[in-house]
Tab-separated table of C-alpha atoms and ligand atoms in Angstrom:
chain	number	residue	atom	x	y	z
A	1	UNK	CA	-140.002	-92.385	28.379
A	2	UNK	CA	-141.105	-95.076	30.146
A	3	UNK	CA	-137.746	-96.882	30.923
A	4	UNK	CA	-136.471	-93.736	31.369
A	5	UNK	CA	-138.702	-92.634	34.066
A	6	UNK	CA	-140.058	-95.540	36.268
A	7	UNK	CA	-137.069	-95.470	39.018
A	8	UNK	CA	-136.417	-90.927	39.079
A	9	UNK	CA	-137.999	-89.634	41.841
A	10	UNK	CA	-141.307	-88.328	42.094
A	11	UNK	CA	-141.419	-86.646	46.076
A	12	UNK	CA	-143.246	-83.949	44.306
A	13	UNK	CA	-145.746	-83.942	41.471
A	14	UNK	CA	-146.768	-80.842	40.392
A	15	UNK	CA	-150.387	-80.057	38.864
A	16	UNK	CA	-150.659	-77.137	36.375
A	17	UNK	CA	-153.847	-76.698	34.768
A	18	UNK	CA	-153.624	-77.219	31.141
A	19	UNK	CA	-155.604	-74.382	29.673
A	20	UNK	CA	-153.407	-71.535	31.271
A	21	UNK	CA	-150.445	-70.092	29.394
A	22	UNK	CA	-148.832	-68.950	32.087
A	23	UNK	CA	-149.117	-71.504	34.744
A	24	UNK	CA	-147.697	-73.923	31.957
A	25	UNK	CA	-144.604	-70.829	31.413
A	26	UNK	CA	-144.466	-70.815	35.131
A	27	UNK	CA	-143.796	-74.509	35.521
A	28	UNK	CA	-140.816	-75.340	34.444
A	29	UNK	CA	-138.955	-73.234	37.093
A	30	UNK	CA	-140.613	-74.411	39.635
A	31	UNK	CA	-138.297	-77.649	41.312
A	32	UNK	CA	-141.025	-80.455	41.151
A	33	UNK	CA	-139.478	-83.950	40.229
A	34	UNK	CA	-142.623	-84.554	38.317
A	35	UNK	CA	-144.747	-82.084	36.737
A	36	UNK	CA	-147.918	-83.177	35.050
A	37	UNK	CA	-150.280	-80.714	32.217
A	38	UNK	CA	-153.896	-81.228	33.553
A	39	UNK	CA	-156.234	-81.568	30.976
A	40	UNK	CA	-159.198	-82.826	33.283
A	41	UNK	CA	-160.839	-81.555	36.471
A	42	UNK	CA	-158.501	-78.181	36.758
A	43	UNK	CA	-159.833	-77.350	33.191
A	44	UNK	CA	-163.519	-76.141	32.209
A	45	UNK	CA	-165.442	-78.316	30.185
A	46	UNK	CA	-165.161	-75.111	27.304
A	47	UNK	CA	-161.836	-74.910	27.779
A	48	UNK	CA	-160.793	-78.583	27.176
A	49	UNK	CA	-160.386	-79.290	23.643
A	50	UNK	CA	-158.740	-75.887	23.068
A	51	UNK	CA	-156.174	-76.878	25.984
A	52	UNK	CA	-154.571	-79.749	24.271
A	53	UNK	CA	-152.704	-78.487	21.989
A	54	UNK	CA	-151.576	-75.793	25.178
A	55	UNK	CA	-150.749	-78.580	26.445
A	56	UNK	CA	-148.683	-80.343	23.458
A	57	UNK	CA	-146.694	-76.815	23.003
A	58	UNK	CA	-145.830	-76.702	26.470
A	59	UNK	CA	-143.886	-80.344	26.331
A	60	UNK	CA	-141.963	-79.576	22.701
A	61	UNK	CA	-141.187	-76.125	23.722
A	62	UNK	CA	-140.923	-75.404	27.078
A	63	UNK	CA	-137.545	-75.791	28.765
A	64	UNK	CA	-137.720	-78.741	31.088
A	65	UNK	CA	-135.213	-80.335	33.225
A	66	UNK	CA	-135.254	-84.374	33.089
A	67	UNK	CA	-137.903	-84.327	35.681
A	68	UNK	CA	-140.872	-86.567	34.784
A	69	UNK	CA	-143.223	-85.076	32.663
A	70	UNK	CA	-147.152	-86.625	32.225
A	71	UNK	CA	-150.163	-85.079	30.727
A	72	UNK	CA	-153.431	-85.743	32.578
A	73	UNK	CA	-156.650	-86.987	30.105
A	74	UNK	CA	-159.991	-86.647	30.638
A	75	UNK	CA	-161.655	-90.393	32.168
A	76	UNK	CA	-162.586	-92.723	29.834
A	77	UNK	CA	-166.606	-92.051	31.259
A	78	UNK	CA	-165.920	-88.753	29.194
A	79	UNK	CA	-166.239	-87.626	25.693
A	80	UNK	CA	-162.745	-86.250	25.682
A	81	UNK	CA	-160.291	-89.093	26.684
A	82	UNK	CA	-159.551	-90.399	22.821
A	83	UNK	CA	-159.028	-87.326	21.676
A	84	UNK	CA	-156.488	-86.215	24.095
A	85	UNK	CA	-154.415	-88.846	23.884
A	86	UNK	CA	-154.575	-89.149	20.088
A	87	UNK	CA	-153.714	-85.435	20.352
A	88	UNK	CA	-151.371	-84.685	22.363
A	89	UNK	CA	-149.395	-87.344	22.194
A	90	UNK	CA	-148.986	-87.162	17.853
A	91	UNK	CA	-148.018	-83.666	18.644
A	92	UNK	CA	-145.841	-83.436	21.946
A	93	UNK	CA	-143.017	-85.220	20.819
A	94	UNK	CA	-140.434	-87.420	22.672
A	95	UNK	CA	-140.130	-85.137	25.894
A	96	UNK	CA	-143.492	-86.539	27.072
A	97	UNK	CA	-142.953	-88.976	29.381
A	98	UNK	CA	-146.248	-90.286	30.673
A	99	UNK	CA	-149.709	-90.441	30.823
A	100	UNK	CA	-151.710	-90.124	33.639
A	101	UNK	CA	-155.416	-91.790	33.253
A	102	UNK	CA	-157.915	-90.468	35.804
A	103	UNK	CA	-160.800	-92.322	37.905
A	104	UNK	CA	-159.884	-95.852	36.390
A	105	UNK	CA	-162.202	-98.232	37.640
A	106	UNK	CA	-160.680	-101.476	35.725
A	107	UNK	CA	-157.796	-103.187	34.441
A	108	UNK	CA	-159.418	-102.893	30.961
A	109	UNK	CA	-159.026	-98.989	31.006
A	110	UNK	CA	-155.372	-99.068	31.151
A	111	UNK	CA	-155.626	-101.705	28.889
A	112	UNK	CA	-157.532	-100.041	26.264
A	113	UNK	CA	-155.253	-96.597	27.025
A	114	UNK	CA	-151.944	-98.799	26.037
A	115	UNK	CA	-153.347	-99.973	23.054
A	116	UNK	CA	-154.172	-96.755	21.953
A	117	UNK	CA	-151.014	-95.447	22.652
A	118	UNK	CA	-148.911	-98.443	20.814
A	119	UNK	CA	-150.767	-97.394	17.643
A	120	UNK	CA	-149.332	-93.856	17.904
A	121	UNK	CA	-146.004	-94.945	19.120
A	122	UNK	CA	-146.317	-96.149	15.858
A	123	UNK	CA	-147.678	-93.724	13.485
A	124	UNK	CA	-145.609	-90.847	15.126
A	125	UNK	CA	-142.492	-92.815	15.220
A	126	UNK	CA	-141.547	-93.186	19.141
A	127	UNK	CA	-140.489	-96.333	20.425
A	128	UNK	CA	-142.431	-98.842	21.904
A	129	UNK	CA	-143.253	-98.319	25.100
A	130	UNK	CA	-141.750	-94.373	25.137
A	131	UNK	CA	-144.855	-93.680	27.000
A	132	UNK	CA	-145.899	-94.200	30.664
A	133	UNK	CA	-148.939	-94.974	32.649
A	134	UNK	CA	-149.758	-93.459	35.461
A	135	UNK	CA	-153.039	-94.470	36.973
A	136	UNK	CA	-155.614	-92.532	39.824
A	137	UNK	CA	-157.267	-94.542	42.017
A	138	UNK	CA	-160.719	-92.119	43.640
A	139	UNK	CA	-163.519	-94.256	43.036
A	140	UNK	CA	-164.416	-97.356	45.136
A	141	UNK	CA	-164.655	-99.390	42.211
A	142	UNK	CA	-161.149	-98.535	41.577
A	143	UNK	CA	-160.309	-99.357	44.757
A	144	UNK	CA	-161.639	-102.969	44.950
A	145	UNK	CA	-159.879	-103.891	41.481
A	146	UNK	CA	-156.412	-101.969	41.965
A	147	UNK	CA	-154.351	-105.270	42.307
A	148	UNK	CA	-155.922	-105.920	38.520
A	149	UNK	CA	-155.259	-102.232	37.635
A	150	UNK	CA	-151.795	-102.037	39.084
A	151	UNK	CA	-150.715	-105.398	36.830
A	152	UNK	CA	-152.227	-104.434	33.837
A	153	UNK	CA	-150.085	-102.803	31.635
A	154	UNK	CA	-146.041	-102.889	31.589
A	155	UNK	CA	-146.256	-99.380	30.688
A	156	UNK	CA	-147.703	-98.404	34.273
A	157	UNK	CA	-145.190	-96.992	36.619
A	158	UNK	CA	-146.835	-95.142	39.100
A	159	UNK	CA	-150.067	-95.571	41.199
A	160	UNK	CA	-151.845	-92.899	42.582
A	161	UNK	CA	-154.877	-92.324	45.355
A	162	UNK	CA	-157.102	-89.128	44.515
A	163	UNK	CA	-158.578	-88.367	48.056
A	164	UNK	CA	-161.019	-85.811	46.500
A	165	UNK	CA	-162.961	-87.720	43.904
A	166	UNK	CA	-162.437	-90.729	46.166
A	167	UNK	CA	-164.284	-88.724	48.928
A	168	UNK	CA	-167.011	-87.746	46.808
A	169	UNK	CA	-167.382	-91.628	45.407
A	170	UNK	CA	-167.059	-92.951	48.851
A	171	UNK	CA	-170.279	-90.263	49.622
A	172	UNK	CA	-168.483	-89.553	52.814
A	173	UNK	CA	-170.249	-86.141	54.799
A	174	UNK	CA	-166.873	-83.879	53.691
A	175	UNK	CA	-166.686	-80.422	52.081
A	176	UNK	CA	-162.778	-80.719	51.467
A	177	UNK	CA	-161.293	-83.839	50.113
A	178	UNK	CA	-157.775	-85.022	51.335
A	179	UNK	CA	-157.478	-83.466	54.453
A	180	UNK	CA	-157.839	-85.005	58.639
A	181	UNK	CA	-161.079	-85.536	59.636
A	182	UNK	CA	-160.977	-84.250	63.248
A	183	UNK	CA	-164.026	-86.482	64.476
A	184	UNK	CA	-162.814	-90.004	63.259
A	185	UNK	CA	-160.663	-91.991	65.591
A	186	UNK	CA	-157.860	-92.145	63.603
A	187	UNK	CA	-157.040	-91.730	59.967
A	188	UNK	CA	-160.489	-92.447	58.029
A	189	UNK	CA	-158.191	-93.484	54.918
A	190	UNK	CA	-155.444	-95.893	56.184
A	191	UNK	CA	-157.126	-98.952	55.067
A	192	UNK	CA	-157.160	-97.193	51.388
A	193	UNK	CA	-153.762	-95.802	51.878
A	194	UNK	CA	-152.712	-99.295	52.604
A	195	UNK	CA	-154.359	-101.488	49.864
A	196	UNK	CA	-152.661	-99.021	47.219
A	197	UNK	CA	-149.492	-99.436	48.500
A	198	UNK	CA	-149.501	-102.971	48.986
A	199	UNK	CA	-150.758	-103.295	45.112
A	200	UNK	CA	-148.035	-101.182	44.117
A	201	UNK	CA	-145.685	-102.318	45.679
A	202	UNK	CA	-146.389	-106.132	44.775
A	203	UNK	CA	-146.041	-104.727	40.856
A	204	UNK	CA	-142.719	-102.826	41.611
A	205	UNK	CA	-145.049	-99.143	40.776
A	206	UNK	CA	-143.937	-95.580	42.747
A	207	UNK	CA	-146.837	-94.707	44.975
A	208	UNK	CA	-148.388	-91.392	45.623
A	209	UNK	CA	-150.789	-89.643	47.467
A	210	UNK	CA	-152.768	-87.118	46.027
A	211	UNK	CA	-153.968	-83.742	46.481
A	212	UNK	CA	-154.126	-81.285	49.586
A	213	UNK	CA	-156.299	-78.783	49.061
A	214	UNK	CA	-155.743	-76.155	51.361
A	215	UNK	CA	-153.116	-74.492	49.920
A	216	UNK	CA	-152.965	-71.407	52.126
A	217	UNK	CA	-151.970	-73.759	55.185
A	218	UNK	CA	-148.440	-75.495	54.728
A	219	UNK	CA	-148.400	-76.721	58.720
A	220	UNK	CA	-151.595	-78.726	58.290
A	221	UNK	CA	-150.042	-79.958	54.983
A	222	UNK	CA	-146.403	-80.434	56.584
A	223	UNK	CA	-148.007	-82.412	58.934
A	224	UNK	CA	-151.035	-84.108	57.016
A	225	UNK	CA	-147.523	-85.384	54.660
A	226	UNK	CA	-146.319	-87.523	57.254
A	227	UNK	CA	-149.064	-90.223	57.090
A	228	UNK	CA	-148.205	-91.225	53.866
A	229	UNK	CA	-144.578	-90.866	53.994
A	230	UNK	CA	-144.643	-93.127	56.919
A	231	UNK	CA	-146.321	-96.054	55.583
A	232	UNK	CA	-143.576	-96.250	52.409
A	233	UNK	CA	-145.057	-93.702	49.509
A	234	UNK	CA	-142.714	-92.001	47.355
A	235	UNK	CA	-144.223	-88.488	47.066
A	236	UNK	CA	-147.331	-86.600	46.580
A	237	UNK	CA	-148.678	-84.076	44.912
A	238	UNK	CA	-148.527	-80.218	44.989
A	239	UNK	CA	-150.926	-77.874	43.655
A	240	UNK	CA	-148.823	-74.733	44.277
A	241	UNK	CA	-144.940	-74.455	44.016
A	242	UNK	CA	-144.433	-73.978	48.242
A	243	UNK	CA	-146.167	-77.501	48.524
A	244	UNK	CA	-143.333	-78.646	46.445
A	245	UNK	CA	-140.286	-77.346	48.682
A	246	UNK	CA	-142.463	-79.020	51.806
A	247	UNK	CA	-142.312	-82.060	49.699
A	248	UNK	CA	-139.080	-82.359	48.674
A	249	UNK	CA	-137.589	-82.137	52.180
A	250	UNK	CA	-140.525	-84.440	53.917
A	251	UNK	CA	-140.516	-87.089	50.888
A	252	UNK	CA	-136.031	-87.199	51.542
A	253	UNK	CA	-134.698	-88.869	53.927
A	254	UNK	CA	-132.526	-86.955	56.505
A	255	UNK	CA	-128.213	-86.775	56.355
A	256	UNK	CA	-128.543	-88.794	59.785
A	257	UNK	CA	-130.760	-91.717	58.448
A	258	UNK	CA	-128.557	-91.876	54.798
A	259	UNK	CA	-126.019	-92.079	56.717
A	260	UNK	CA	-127.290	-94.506	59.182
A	261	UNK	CA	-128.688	-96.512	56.150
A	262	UNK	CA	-124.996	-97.143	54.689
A	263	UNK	CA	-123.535	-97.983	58.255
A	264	UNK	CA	-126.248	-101.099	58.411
A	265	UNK	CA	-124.842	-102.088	54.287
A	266	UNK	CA	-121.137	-101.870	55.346
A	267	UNK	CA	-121.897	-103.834	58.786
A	268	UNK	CA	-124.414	-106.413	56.440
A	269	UNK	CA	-121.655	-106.851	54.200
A	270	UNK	CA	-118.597	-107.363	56.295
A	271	UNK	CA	-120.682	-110.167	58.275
A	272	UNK	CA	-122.077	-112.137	55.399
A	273	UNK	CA	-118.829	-111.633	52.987
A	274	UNK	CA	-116.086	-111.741	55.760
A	275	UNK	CA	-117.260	-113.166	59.237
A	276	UNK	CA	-119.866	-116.147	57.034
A	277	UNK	CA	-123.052	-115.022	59.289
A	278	UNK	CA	-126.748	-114.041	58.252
A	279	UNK	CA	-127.240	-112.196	61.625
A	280	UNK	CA	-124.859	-109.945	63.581
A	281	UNK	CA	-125.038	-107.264	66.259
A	282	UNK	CA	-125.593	-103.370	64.718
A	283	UNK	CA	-124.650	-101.393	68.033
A	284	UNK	CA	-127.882	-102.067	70.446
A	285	UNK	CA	-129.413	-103.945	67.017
A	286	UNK	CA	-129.663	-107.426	65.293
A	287	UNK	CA	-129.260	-106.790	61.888
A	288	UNK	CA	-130.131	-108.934	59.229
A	289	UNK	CA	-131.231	-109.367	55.484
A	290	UNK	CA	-134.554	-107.642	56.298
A	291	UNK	CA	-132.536	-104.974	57.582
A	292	UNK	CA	-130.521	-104.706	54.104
A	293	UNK	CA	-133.900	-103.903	52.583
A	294	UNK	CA	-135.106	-101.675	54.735
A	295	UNK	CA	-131.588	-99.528	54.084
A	296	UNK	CA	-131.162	-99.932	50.519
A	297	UNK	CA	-134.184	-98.389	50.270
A	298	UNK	CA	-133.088	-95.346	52.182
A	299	UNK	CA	-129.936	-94.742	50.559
A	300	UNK	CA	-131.885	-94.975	46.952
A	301	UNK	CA	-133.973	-92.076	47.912
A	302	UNK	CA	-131.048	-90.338	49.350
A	303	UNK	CA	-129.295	-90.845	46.506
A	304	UNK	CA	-132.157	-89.827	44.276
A	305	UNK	CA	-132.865	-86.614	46.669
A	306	UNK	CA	-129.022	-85.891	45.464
A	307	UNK	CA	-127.649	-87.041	49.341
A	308	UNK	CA	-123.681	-87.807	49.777
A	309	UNK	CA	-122.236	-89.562	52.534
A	310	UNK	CA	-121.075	-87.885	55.531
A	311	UNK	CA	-116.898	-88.882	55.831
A	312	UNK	CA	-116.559	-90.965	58.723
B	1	LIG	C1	-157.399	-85.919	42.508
B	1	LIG	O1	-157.594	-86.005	41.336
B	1	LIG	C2	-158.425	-86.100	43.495
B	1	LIG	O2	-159.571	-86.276	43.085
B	1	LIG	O3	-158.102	-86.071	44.691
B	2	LIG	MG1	-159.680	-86.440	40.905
């Protein structure tokens, strides 16, 4: 549910295409903090009405964890998107947590998608608000109104950049969405990477890159990981279950930097509580309340990624 949800961790989301039985059978077991049924691009247009109620069956009878669990519907520039919500959500039951909406290109689409869902919460009898919003950003119209997308419902929790689709919008000369581009002088999405993340951020959503698609070559996604993680996202997704180990180890942080992280609290704490000061030396470092920030934020993902403190 959406209260439930917005702070677990999401280092790894996991896509499983809705209209196969036995990726959905498959997915439980495999360790994804976030796992999401795909009812749009990853299913044939033949194949999509059919899939919801897959879809539904899988979240009331499948045996989850408490990882997050979303269902994917189709764009609101489809025929479908109504009908999946309306269906699936009557039918899954309180175990669904979310619901991701693809290619929004305006705050009204999340806006329309919550009002939708308030009339089932009501009809089916789940609380207010039980359901999440998560919301792809992979067109450029999306992209120029995210701030407005990212503050327009208080049932979104997570933002998300869909390098594919975004590619393709963009009309950029690539074959294969979301990976390097060996000929640009840098990284030919860090301005998009950026705006996302700063529009997250500023409405307290998760943040997460999307797709890889070459799934047969975990270095180049190992290492492709890092841009993201670096700039402050909280996961990404995985379209097979190896991409999720690589993701829950890149998207943790390490024992040493946990560890490090508490160190900085204890030193914070003993200056302003005991010694009175808003500044004090950290080893070869001024530490501050900047500094506070920076660490609380690595011991909640340690903490999160199930990390203890080493004994002194
Ligand atoms: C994901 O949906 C993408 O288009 O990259
Ligand atoms: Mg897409």
């Amino acid at each position: 549910m959406s209260a439930r949800t917005r702070a677990m961790p999401r280092r790894s989301c996991l896509s499983v295409p809705g209209s196969s039985e036995r990726f959905l059978e498959k997915a439980p077991s495999v360790p994804a903090d976030m796992t999401f049924l795909d009812l749009e691009d990853s299913v044939a247009p033949l194949e999509k009405v059919e899939a919801r109620q897959k879809v539904a069956k899988a979240v009331r009878e499948l045996p989850w964890d408490d990882r997050v669990l979303c269902v994917r519907v189709n764009a609101w520039d489809t025929k479908w998107t109504y009908g999946d919500v309306i269906e699936v959500v009557s039918s899954a039951g309180e175990r669904l947590d979310e619901v991701m909406l693809p290619k929004v290109q305006s705050a009204a689409e999340v806006v329309a998608l919550d009002l939708l869902l308030t009339q089932i919460e009501q009809n089916v009898g789940l609380g207010q608000g039980h359901i999440g919003i998560e919301a792809q950003i992979e067109t450029t119209r999306g992209l120029i109104n995210v701030e407005e997308i990212c503050a327009a419902s208080p049932r979104m929790e997570a933002i998300i950049f869909g390098p594919a689709d975004f590619a393709a919008s963009m009309e950029m000369p690539v074959l294969t969405g979301g990976v390097q581009i060996p000929e640009y002088p840098g990284d030919h999405f860090h301005y998009v990477f950026s705006k996302i993340l700063m529009a997250g951020r500023a409405n307290g959503l998760q943040v997460i890159d999307g797709p890889f698609l070459k799934v047969r070559e975990p270095d180049a996604f190992r290492d492709f990981c890092q841009r993201t993680r670096v700039l402050g996202y909280d996961g990404k997704w995985a379209l097979h279950p190896d991409q999720v180990t690589i993701l829950n180890e890149i998207f943790s942080p390490t024992q040493d930097q946990f560890d490090h992280a508490w160190a900085i609290l204890d030193a914070y704490k003993e200056a302003t509580e005991n010694e009175r000061k808003g500044a004090v030396m950290f080893g070869d470092e001024m530490i501050d309340e900047a500094s506070r920030k920076m660490a609380i934020k690595f011991v909640t993902r340690g903490e999160r990624a199930g990390l203890e403190r080493s004994e002194p």
